[in-house]
Structure formats: C-alpha cells, structure tokens
C-alpha cells in the first residue's frame, strides 16, 4: 500500500511517498481501507519535530473508511463497517491498523469525507465550547482564525449554544467565510482588544479560543473581562513564550488553560458522546462541515505548504 512517511524531521520536503506492507490487525485492532485522511496542524508539528516522534514513521492521525479486517478481542465491529478516528498515527495511507477503542461508527447520514473532516477539528471545537469554557447564552467570545478548520466549526457551535462570536481572519475572503459560519463581527487580529471592549460595552469577552498562539497571545489576554478564560489550544504562529503568572492577576484574575483533545476524550463514553453530538448536528443540518481542499495522498507536501502558508480554509483532506 502507498503511504506518506516522515523520513527525518524537517519541512514539507521530508514527506516521502513509500510502498509499505499492508497492515495486519493486532490484538484489539481494526484494519481500515481509508476513504479520506484529515490534515491537521498537529501533523506539521510531528513532521517538524516540535512534537517529537522518532522517524521514520507514517504521518497522519485522522481519517474515515471501511473495515477490511478485525483482530482478536474486538467486539462491536464487522468487516464492511464505516468508521472514523482522530488519534491513530499512520493515517496518511491507503490502509491503517487502528485501535478499536479509537474507532467511531459513522452513521448513514454522514459521508466518509465529512466524517474524516469532522473528527479532530469537530471534537476540538466541541470540547472547547462545551467543556473548557462552556459558552452561555448571550455571552461574547473570541474565535481566532475563524475561517480555518477548527475556527469555522467552533464559530458554529458557539452560535448553537446562543453565544456571540467576535472573529479574526487575515483576509477579506476569509472574513466572508467566518461571517457565513455565523460570526457576529469579524476583525483583523490587531483590532481584537478594542473590538472586544466595543461589542461588550467596555467589559471584555468571557473567553478567547486561541489556536494561533505566539502572535495573538497578548491581544487575547487584553480582550478578556475580569475572570475571563484564555483557552490557548494551539500554536499556528509559533509557541507562546513562558509568562509570569502575575500577568493573569493584573489583567483581572484571568484563567489560563492549555487544553488538548486527548484530555477531553478520556474514555470511550466521552469520545462517543462528543462524536454523536457532532454527527447528529451534521445529519440534521445544524453543523456545516466544509471541505476546503482535497489533495491526492501523493501531494501531502503541497498540502502542508498550503496549510502553513495560510492558504487554506476549512478542512484539508488527503485522498488515497
Ligand atoms: P487552521 O485551518 O485554523 O489553519 C491555521 C490558521 O491559523 C491559518 O489559516 C491562519 O488563518 C491562522 N494563522 C495565524 N497566524 C498564522 C501563522 N503565522 N502561520 C500560519 N497560520 C496562521 O488549522 P487547524 O484548524 O487545523 O488548527 C488550528 C489550531 O488549532 C492549530 O494551532 C492547531 O494546532 C490547534 N489544534 C489544537 C487542538 C487541541 O486539542 N489542542 C486540536 C486541533 C487543533 P488566517 O490566515 O485567517 O490568519
């Protein structure tokens, strides 16, 4: 089978198309023929080595497809079932072996591509807005990079919960996508502290969901109300340098958290609860998952360049 291997840590050029043995299912595993693999920012961190995994390894965490073989000790799945997952290294491939504990059945109303597109970014948007800081009816929050993969889904889920979204994007075209996702106001990144005061009558927003990191961190803190929550969930612009906790005091007793999806899908019940809500919203039309870009598997390096170069919107898929 064909797969994309990280030969050594580095830029997109280290992604190599290889022929690898088709995996056999181990104990507790499913082997799945992949219909679509999701591209996520974490893939770029693992490729570059900022999240260290020793090369060589097949990249990719997320996908959807059809079960072709089942290992010992697995219950509840059959050959031919459609499944999706968000945390199984080796997903930039035609076929992958995944832990059955990570596999989620895909309901009939949801196509494979949408399932692949909804898992990692959809679950992230879900946990941020329902658990990390549960948005209340009528509250204003900031969503950075609102035309992006997480951003468009997070904007929609905040709106489903009755919140108001102050969004950022870098271009007018992306601003239009954020507005289409439901953002109430879209501004440039530098405008965030002033815009936050303006929309809240001088109080500041209840929470900032910040996946951009280094370049937005200071403005995000300045946008918050007293006892507001800074949910720093990513580093698209680079990691935030260490900070003095006293800054949280002087900015109004703020809460700072650095969450990860793994901490919010801790067991099978939590994974299936969040996924069922996401798939339910897709099936009934209340959540619109957009695939912004499809690349053939062999063009994974081009896809990485586009994501890191801020040239993508919504979800990027690799099609084996
Ligand atoms: P996006 O589709 O949002 O792409 C990143 C976007 O960030 C860009 O399109 C760009 O939007 C914006 N951006 C701002 N500054 C920069 C910069 N210097 N370089 C590149 N992009 C920049 O990606 P994802 O939805 O996949 O991920 C968004 C963030 O969420 C990432 O940081 C990722 O690591 C994080 N994440 C965290 C998870 C967690 O559980 N902690 C899980 C999933 C994702 P614009 O041009 O509009 O500025």
CSV table of C-alpha atoms and ligand atoms in Angstrom, one decimal:
chain,number,residue,atom,x,y,z
A,1,UNK,CA,0.0,0.0,0.0
A,2,UNK,CA,1.1,3.6,-0.5
A,3,UNK,CA,1.7,5.8,2.4
A,4,UNK,CA,3.4,9.1,3.3
A,5,UNK,CA,6.4,8.7,5.6
A,6,UNK,CA,8.4,11.2,7.6
A,7,UNK,CA,11.9,10.2,6.7
A,8,UNK,CA,13.5,12.8,9.1
A,9,UNK,CA,12.2,15.9,10.9
A,10,UNK,CA,12.0,19.0,8.8
A,11,UNK,CA,10.0,20.9,6.3
A,12,UNK,CA,7.3,19.5,3.9
A,13,UNK,CA,10.1,18.1,1.7
A,14,UNK,CA,10.8,15.3,4.2
A,15,UNK,CA,7.4,13.8,3.4
A,16,UNK,CA,8.1,10.8,1.1
A,17,UNK,CA,5.6,8.6,-0.8
A,18,UNK,CA,6.5,5.0,0.0
A,19,UNK,CA,5.3,1.5,-0.6
A,20,UNK,CA,4.7,-0.2,2.8
A,21,UNK,CA,3.3,-3.6,3.7
A,22,UNK,CA,-0.5,-3.6,4.1
A,23,UNK,CA,-1.0,-3.8,7.9
A,24,UNK,CA,-2.5,-6.9,9.6
A,25,UNK,CA,-4.8,-6.4,12.6
A,26,UNK,CA,-3.2,-6.9,16.0
A,27,UNK,CA,-5.0,-7.7,19.2
A,28,UNK,CA,-7.8,-5.1,19.7
A,29,UNK,CA,-7.3,-3.6,16.3
A,30,UNK,CA,-9.2,-2.9,13.1
A,31,UNK,CA,-7.6,-2.6,9.7
A,32,UNK,CA,-9.4,0.0,7.7
A,33,UNK,CA,-9.3,0.9,4.0
A,34,UNK,CA,-9.1,4.7,4.1
A,35,UNK,CA,-11.5,6.8,2.1
A,36,UNK,CA,-10.1,10.2,3.3
A,37,UNK,CA,-7.4,11.2,5.7
A,38,UNK,CA,-7.6,14.5,7.5
A,39,UNK,CA,-4.8,17.0,7.5
A,40,UNK,CA,-4.3,18.7,10.9
A,41,UNK,CA,-1.9,21.2,12.3
A,42,UNK,CA,-0.5,18.6,14.7
A,43,UNK,CA,0.8,16.8,11.6
A,44,UNK,CA,3.1,19.7,10.9
A,45,UNK,CA,4.4,19.7,14.5
A,46,UNK,CA,5.1,16.0,14.2
A,47,UNK,CA,6.8,16.4,10.8
A,48,UNK,CA,9.0,19.2,12.0
A,49,UNK,CA,9.9,17.5,15.3
A,50,UNK,CA,8.4,20.1,17.6
A,51,UNK,CA,6.2,17.2,18.9
A,52,UNK,CA,8.9,14.6,18.9
A,53,UNK,CA,8.3,11.1,17.3
A,54,UNK,CA,11.4,9.2,16.1
A,55,UNK,CA,11.5,8.9,12.3
A,56,UNK,CA,10.8,7.1,10.1
A,57,UNK,CA,7.0,6.9,10.7
A,58,UNK,CA,3.9,7.2,8.6
A,59,UNK,CA,2.2,10.5,9.4
A,60,UNK,CA,-1.4,11.4,10.0
A,61,UNK,CA,-3.9,11.0,12.9
A,62,UNK,CA,-7.3,11.1,11.4
A,63,UNK,CA,-9.5,9.5,8.7
A,64,UNK,CA,-12.6,7.6,7.8
A,65,UNK,CA,-13.0,4.4,5.8
A,66,UNK,CA,-14.3,0.8,5.7
A,67,UNK,CA,-13.2,-2.0,8.0
A,68,UNK,CA,-11.4,-4.8,6.0
A,69,UNK,CA,-10.1,-7.0,8.8
A,70,UNK,CA,-10.6,-7.4,12.6
A,71,UNK,CA,-8.1,-8.5,15.2
A,72,UNK,CA,-8.7,-10.7,18.2
A,73,UNK,CA,-10.6,-9.4,21.2
A,74,UNK,CA,-12.6,-6.9,19.3
A,75,UNK,CA,-16.3,-6.6,19.8
A,76,UNK,CA,-19.0,-4.5,18.2
A,77,UNK,CA,-17.4,-4.1,14.7
A,78,UNK,CA,-17.8,-6.1,11.5
A,79,UNK,CA,-16.0,-6.2,8.2
A,80,UNK,CA,-17.6,-3.6,5.9
A,81,UNK,CA,-18.5,-1.2,8.7
A,82,UNK,CA,-17.7,2.5,8.1
A,83,UNK,CA,-15.7,4.1,10.9
A,84,UNK,CA,-13.8,7.3,11.6
A,85,UNK,CA,-11.0,8.2,14.1
A,86,UNK,CA,-8.8,11.1,15.2
A,87,UNK,CA,-5.8,9.8,17.1
A,88,UNK,CA,-4.2,6.9,15.1
A,89,UNK,CA,-0.7,7.6,13.8
A,90,UNK,CA,-0.3,6.2,10.3
A,91,UNK,CA,-3.4,7.6,8.7
A,92,UNK,CA,-1.7,9.2,5.6
A,93,UNK,CA,-2.0,5.9,3.8
A,94,UNK,CA,-4.3,3.6,1.8
A,95,UNK,CA,-4.8,1.3,4.8
A,96,UNK,CA,-4.2,1.7,8.5
A,97,UNK,CA,-4.4,-0.5,11.6
A,98,UNK,CA,-6.2,1.4,14.4
A,99,UNK,CA,-7.2,0.5,17.9
A,100,UNK,CA,-10.9,-0.4,18.0
A,101,UNK,CA,-11.2,1.8,21.1
A,102,UNK,CA,-10.5,4.8,18.9
A,103,UNK,CA,-12.9,3.8,16.1
A,104,UNK,CA,-16.3,5.5,16.0
A,105,UNK,CA,-19.1,4.1,13.8
A,106,UNK,CA,-20.1,6.6,11.0
A,107,UNK,CA,-23.9,6.9,10.7
A,108,UNK,CA,-25.7,6.5,7.4
A,109,UNK,CA,-26.5,10.3,7.0
A,110,UNK,CA,-22.8,11.2,7.1
A,111,UNK,CA,-20.5,10.6,4.1
A,112,UNK,CA,-16.9,9.3,4.6
A,113,UNK,CA,-15.3,12.6,3.6
A,114,UNK,CA,-17.4,14.6,6.1
A,115,UNK,CA,-16.7,12.1,8.8
A,116,UNK,CA,-13.0,12.4,8.3
A,117,UNK,CA,-13.3,16.2,8.2
A,118,UNK,CA,-15.4,16.4,11.4
A,119,UNK,CA,-13.4,14.2,13.8
A,120,UNK,CA,-10.3,16.0,15.1
A,121,UNK,CA,-11.4,19.6,14.4
A,122,UNK,CA,-15.0,19.0,15.2
A,123,UNK,CA,-14.3,17.3,18.5
A,124,UNK,CA,-11.9,20.1,19.4
A,125,UNK,CA,-14.5,22.8,18.7
A,126,UNK,CA,-17.0,20.7,20.7
A,127,UNK,CA,-14.8,20.3,23.8
A,128,UNK,CA,-13.6,23.9,23.8
A,129,UNK,CA,-17.1,25.4,23.7
A,130,UNK,CA,-18.9,22.9,25.8
A,131,UNK,CA,-16.3,21.9,28.4
A,132,UNK,CA,-13.1,24.1,28.5
A,133,UNK,CA,-15.2,27.2,28.6
A,134,UNK,CA,-18.9,26.4,28.3
A,135,UNK,CA,-20.3,29.3,26.4
A,136,UNK,CA,-23.5,30.7,28.0
A,137,UNK,CA,-26.5,32.2,26.1
A,138,UNK,CA,-25.8,35.8,25.2
A,139,UNK,CA,-22.0,35.8,26.0
A,140,UNK,CA,-19.4,37.2,23.7
A,141,UNK,CA,-16.3,35.1,23.0
A,142,UNK,CA,-13.3,35.5,20.6
A,143,UNK,CA,-12.6,32.8,17.9
A,144,UNK,CA,-9.2,33.4,16.2
A,145,UNK,CA,-8.6,32.1,12.7
A,146,UNK,CA,-12.3,31.7,12.2
A,147,UNK,CA,-12.1,30.7,8.5
A,148,UNK,CA,-9.9,27.7,9.4
A,149,UNK,CA,-10.7,24.1,10.2
A,150,UNK,CA,-11.3,24.4,13.9
A,151,UNK,CA,-12.4,28.1,13.5
A,152,UNK,CA,-15.4,27.6,11.3
A,153,UNK,CA,-16.7,24.7,13.4
A,154,UNK,CA,-16.1,26.4,16.7
A,155,UNK,CA,-17.9,29.5,15.5
A,156,UNK,CA,-21.0,27.4,14.5
A,157,UNK,CA,-21.1,25.6,17.8
A,158,UNK,CA,-20.8,28.8,19.9
A,159,UNK,CA,-23.8,30.1,17.9
A,160,UNK,CA,-25.7,26.8,18.5
A,161,UNK,CA,-25.1,27.5,22.3
A,162,UNK,CA,-26.5,31.0,22.0
A,163,UNK,CA,-23.2,32.8,22.2
A,164,UNK,CA,-21.9,35.8,20.1
A,165,UNK,CA,-18.6,35.4,18.2
A,166,UNK,CA,-16.0,38.1,17.7
A,167,UNK,CA,-13.8,36.5,15.0
A,168,UNK,CA,-10.4,37.2,13.4
A,169,UNK,CA,-9.1,36.3,10.0
A,170,UNK,CA,-6.3,37.7,7.8
A,171,UNK,CA,-8.1,38.5,4.5
A,172,UNK,CA,-11.5,39.8,3.4
A,173,UNK,CA,-12.2,36.4,1.6
A,174,UNK,CA,-11.6,34.6,4.9
A,175,UNK,CA,-13.7,37.2,6.8
A,176,UNK,CA,-16.6,36.3,4.4
A,177,UNK,CA,-16.3,32.6,5.3
A,178,UNK,CA,-16.2,33.5,9.0
A,179,UNK,CA,-19.4,35.5,8.6
A,180,UNK,CA,-21.0,32.7,6.7
A,181,UNK,CA,-20.2,30.4,9.6
A,182,UNK,CA,-22.1,32.7,11.8
A,183,UNK,CA,-19.6,35.1,13.3
A,184,UNK,CA,-21.3,38.3,14.5
A,185,UNK,CA,-18.3,40.5,14.0
A,186,UNK,CA,-15.0,39.9,12.1
A,187,UNK,CA,-11.9,42.0,12.6
A,188,UNK,CA,-8.2,41.9,11.9
A,189,UNK,CA,-6.0,40.4,14.7
A,190,UNK,CA,-4.6,43.7,15.9
A,191,UNK,CA,-8.1,45.1,16.4
A,192,UNK,CA,-9.1,42.5,18.9
A,193,UNK,CA,-8.7,44.3,22.3
A,194,UNK,CA,-10.6,47.4,21.1
A,195,UNK,CA,-13.3,45.4,19.3
A,196,UNK,CA,-13.8,43.2,22.4
A,197,UNK,CA,-14.4,46.2,24.6
A,198,UNK,CA,-16.7,47.8,21.9
A,199,UNK,CA,-19.0,44.8,21.5
A,200,UNK,CA,-19.3,44.2,25.3
A,201,UNK,CA,-19.8,47.8,26.4
A,202,UNK,CA,-16.3,48.1,27.8
A,203,UNK,CA,-16.5,44.8,29.9
A,204,UNK,CA,-14.4,42.4,27.7
A,205,UNK,CA,-15.3,38.9,26.4
A,206,UNK,CA,-15.9,35.9,28.5
A,207,UNK,CA,-13.4,33.7,26.8
A,208,UNK,CA,-10.8,33.7,24.0
A,209,UNK,CA,-10.3,30.5,22.0
A,210,UNK,CA,-6.8,31.0,20.7
A,211,UNK,CA,-5.1,28.4,18.4
A,212,UNK,CA,-2.8,30.9,16.8
A,213,UNK,CA,-0.5,31.3,19.8
A,214,UNK,CA,2.6,33.5,19.8
A,215,UNK,CA,1.3,36.4,17.6
A,216,UNK,CA,-2.1,36.7,19.3
A,217,UNK,CA,-1.5,35.8,22.9
A,218,UNK,CA,-1.1,39.4,24.3
A,219,UNK,CA,-4.1,40.8,22.4
A,220,UNK,CA,-6.1,37.8,23.6
A,221,UNK,CA,-5.4,38.5,27.3
A,222,UNK,CA,-6.2,42.2,26.7
A,223,UNK,CA,-9.7,41.3,25.3
A,224,UNK,CA,-10.9,39.4,28.3
A,225,UNK,CA,-13.3,40.5,31.0
A,226,UNK,CA,-12.5,40.1,34.7
A,227,UNK,CA,-12.2,36.4,35.5
A,228,UNK,CA,-12.3,35.6,31.7
A,229,UNK,CA,-10.9,32.4,30.3
A,230,UNK,CA,-7.9,32.2,28.0
A,231,UNK,CA,-8.1,28.8,26.2
A,232,UNK,CA,-4.8,28.6,24.4
A,233,UNK,CA,-5.2,25.5,22.3
A,234,UNK,CA,-2.6,25.8,19.5
A,235,UNK,CA,0.4,27.5,18.1
A,236,UNK,CA,-0.2,28.1,14.4
A,237,UNK,CA,2.1,31.2,14.6
A,238,UNK,CA,4.6,29.6,17.0
A,239,UNK,CA,4.6,28.7,20.7
A,240,UNK,CA,3.9,31.3,23.4
A,241,UNK,CA,7.0,32.1,25.4
A,242,UNK,CA,6.8,31.4,29.2
A,243,UNK,CA,4.7,34.0,31.1
A,244,UNK,CA,4.7,35.4,34.6
A,245,UNK,CA,1.5,34.3,36.4
A,246,UNK,CA,1.2,37.8,37.9
A,247,UNK,CA,0.1,38.9,34.5
A,248,UNK,CA,-3.1,37.0,35.0
A,249,UNK,CA,-3.7,38.8,38.2
A,250,UNK,CA,-3.1,42.3,36.9
A,251,UNK,CA,-5.3,41.5,33.8
A,252,UNK,CA,-8.3,40.7,36.1
A,253,UNK,CA,-7.9,37.3,37.8
A,254,UNK,CA,-7.9,35.5,34.4
A,255,UNK,CA,-8.0,31.7,33.9
A,256,UNK,CA,-5.3,30.4,31.5
A,257,UNK,CA,-5.6,26.8,30.2
A,258,UNK,CA,-3.7,24.9,27.6
A,259,UNK,CA,-6.0,22.0,26.7
A,260,UNK,CA,-5.6,19.1,24.3
A,261,UNK,CA,-8.3,16.9,22.7
A,262,UNK,CA,-6.8,13.8,24.4
A,263,UNK,CA,-7.8,15.3,27.8
A,264,UNK,CA,-11.4,15.7,26.7
A,265,UNK,CA,-11.8,12.3,25.1
A,266,UNK,CA,-10.5,10.4,28.1
A,267,UNK,CA,-12.7,7.3,27.7
A,268,UNK,CA,-15.0,5.6,25.3
A,269,UNK,CA,-18.1,7.3,26.8
A,270,UNK,CA,-16.6,10.8,26.4
A,271,UNK,CA,-15.5,10.0,22.8
A,272,UNK,CA,-18.8,8.6,21.7
A,273,UNK,CA,-20.9,11.4,23.5
A,274,UNK,CA,-19.0,14.2,21.7
A,275,UNK,CA,-18.9,12.3,18.4
A,276,UNK,CA,-22.6,11.5,18.5
A,277,UNK,CA,-23.4,15.2,19.0
A,278,UNK,CA,-21.2,16.3,16.1
A,279,UNK,CA,-22.6,13.6,13.7
A,280,UNK,CA,-26.1,14.4,14.9
A,281,UNK,CA,-25.7,18.1,14.1
A,282,UNK,CA,-24.2,17.2,10.7
A,283,UNK,CA,-27.1,14.9,9.9
A,284,UNK,CA,-29.8,17.4,10.9
A,285,UNK,CA,-28.1,20.2,9.1
A,286,UNK,CA,-27.2,22.4,12.2
A,287,UNK,CA,-23.5,22.0,11.7
A,288,UNK,CA,-22.0,22.6,8.2
A,289,UNK,CA,-18.6,20.8,7.7
A,290,UNK,CA,-16.8,22.2,4.7
A,291,UNK,CA,-14.0,20.5,2.9
A,292,UNK,CA,-12.0,23.4,1.6
A,293,UNK,CA,-9.3,21.4,-0.2
A,294,UNK,CA,-8.7,17.9,-1.4
A,295,UNK,CA,-5.2,16.7,-2.3
A,296,UNK,CA,-4.2,13.3,-3.7
A,297,UNK,CA,-2.2,11.4,-1.0
A,298,UNK,CA,1.0,11.8,-3.0
A,299,UNK,CA,0.7,15.6,-2.8
A,300,UNK,CA,0.8,15.7,1.1
A,301,UNK,CA,3.8,18.0,0.9
A,302,UNK,CA,1.9,20.6,-1.1
A,303,UNK,CA,-1.0,20.3,1.3
A,304,UNK,CA,1.4,21.0,4.2
A,305,UNK,CA,2.8,24.1,2.5
A,306,UNK,CA,-0.6,25.4,1.8
A,307,UNK,CA,-1.7,24.9,5.5
A,308,UNK,CA,1.4,26.5,7.0
A,309,UNK,CA,1.3,29.3,4.3
A,310,UNK,CA,-2.2,30.3,5.5
A,311,UNK,CA,-3.6,29.5,2.0
A,312,UNK,CA,-6.2,27.0,3.2
A,313,UNK,CA,-9.7,27.4,4.6
A,314,UNK,CA,-11.9,24.9,6.4
A,315,UNK,CA,-10.8,21.3,6.2
A,316,UNK,CA,-8.0,19.9,4.1
A,317,UNK,CA,-8.3,16.2,3.1
A,318,UNK,CA,-5.8,13.8,1.6
A,319,UNK,CA,-7.4,11.3,-0.7
A,320,UNK,CA,-5.6,7.9,-1.1
B,1,LIG,P1,-6.4,26.2,10.5
B,1,LIG,O1,-7.2,25.7,9.4
B,1,LIG,O2,-7.0,27.1,11.5
B,1,LIG,O3,-5.1,26.9,10.0
B,1,LIG,C1,-4.3,27.8,10.7
B,1,LIG,C2,-4.8,29.2,10.6
B,1,LIG,O4,-4.2,30.0,11.6
B,1,LIG,C3,-4.4,29.8,9.2
B,1,LIG,O5,-5.2,29.5,8.2
B,1,LIG,C4,-4.3,31.3,9.6
B,1,LIG,O6,-5.6,31.9,9.4
B,1,LIG,C5,-4.1,31.3,11.1
B,1,LIG,N1,-2.7,31.9,11.4
B,1,LIG,C6,-2.5,33.0,12.1
B,1,LIG,N2,-1.2,33.2,12.1
B,1,LIG,C7,-0.6,32.2,11.4
B,1,LIG,C8,0.8,31.9,11.1
B,1,LIG,N3,1.8,32.8,11.5
B,1,LIG,N4,1.1,30.8,10.4
B,1,LIG,C9,0.1,30.0,10.0
B,1,LIG,N5,-1.2,30.2,10.3
B,1,LIG,C10,-1.6,31.4,11.0
B,1,LIG,O7,-5.7,25.0,11.3
B,1,LIG,P2,-6.4,23.9,12.3
B,1,LIG,O8,-7.9,24.2,12.4
B,1,LIG,O9,-6.0,22.6,11.8
B,1,LIG,O10,-5.8,24.2,13.7
B,1,LIG,C11,-5.9,25.5,14.3
B,1,LIG,C12,-5.1,25.5,15.6
B,1,LIG,O11,-5.7,24.6,16.5
B,1,LIG,C13,-3.7,25.0,15.4
B,1,LIG,O12,-2.8,25.7,16.2
B,1,LIG,C14,-3.7,23.5,16.0
B,1,LIG,O13,-2.5,23.1,16.5
B,1,LIG,C15,-4.8,23.7,17.0
B,1,LIG,N6,-5.4,22.5,17.4
B,1,LIG,C16,-5.4,22.1,18.8
B,1,LIG,C17,-6.1,21.1,19.2
B,1,LIG,C18,-6.1,20.8,20.7
B,1,LIG,O14,-6.8,19.9,21.2
B,1,LIG,N7,-5.3,21.5,21.5
B,1,LIG,C19,-6.8,20.1,18.3
B,1,LIG,C20,-6.8,20.6,17.0
B,1,LIG,C21,-6.2,21.8,16.5
B,1,LIG,P3,-5.7,33.4,8.9
B,1,LIG,O15,-5.0,33.5,7.6
B,1,LIG,O16,-7.1,33.8,8.9
B,1,LIG,O17,-4.9,34.2,10.0
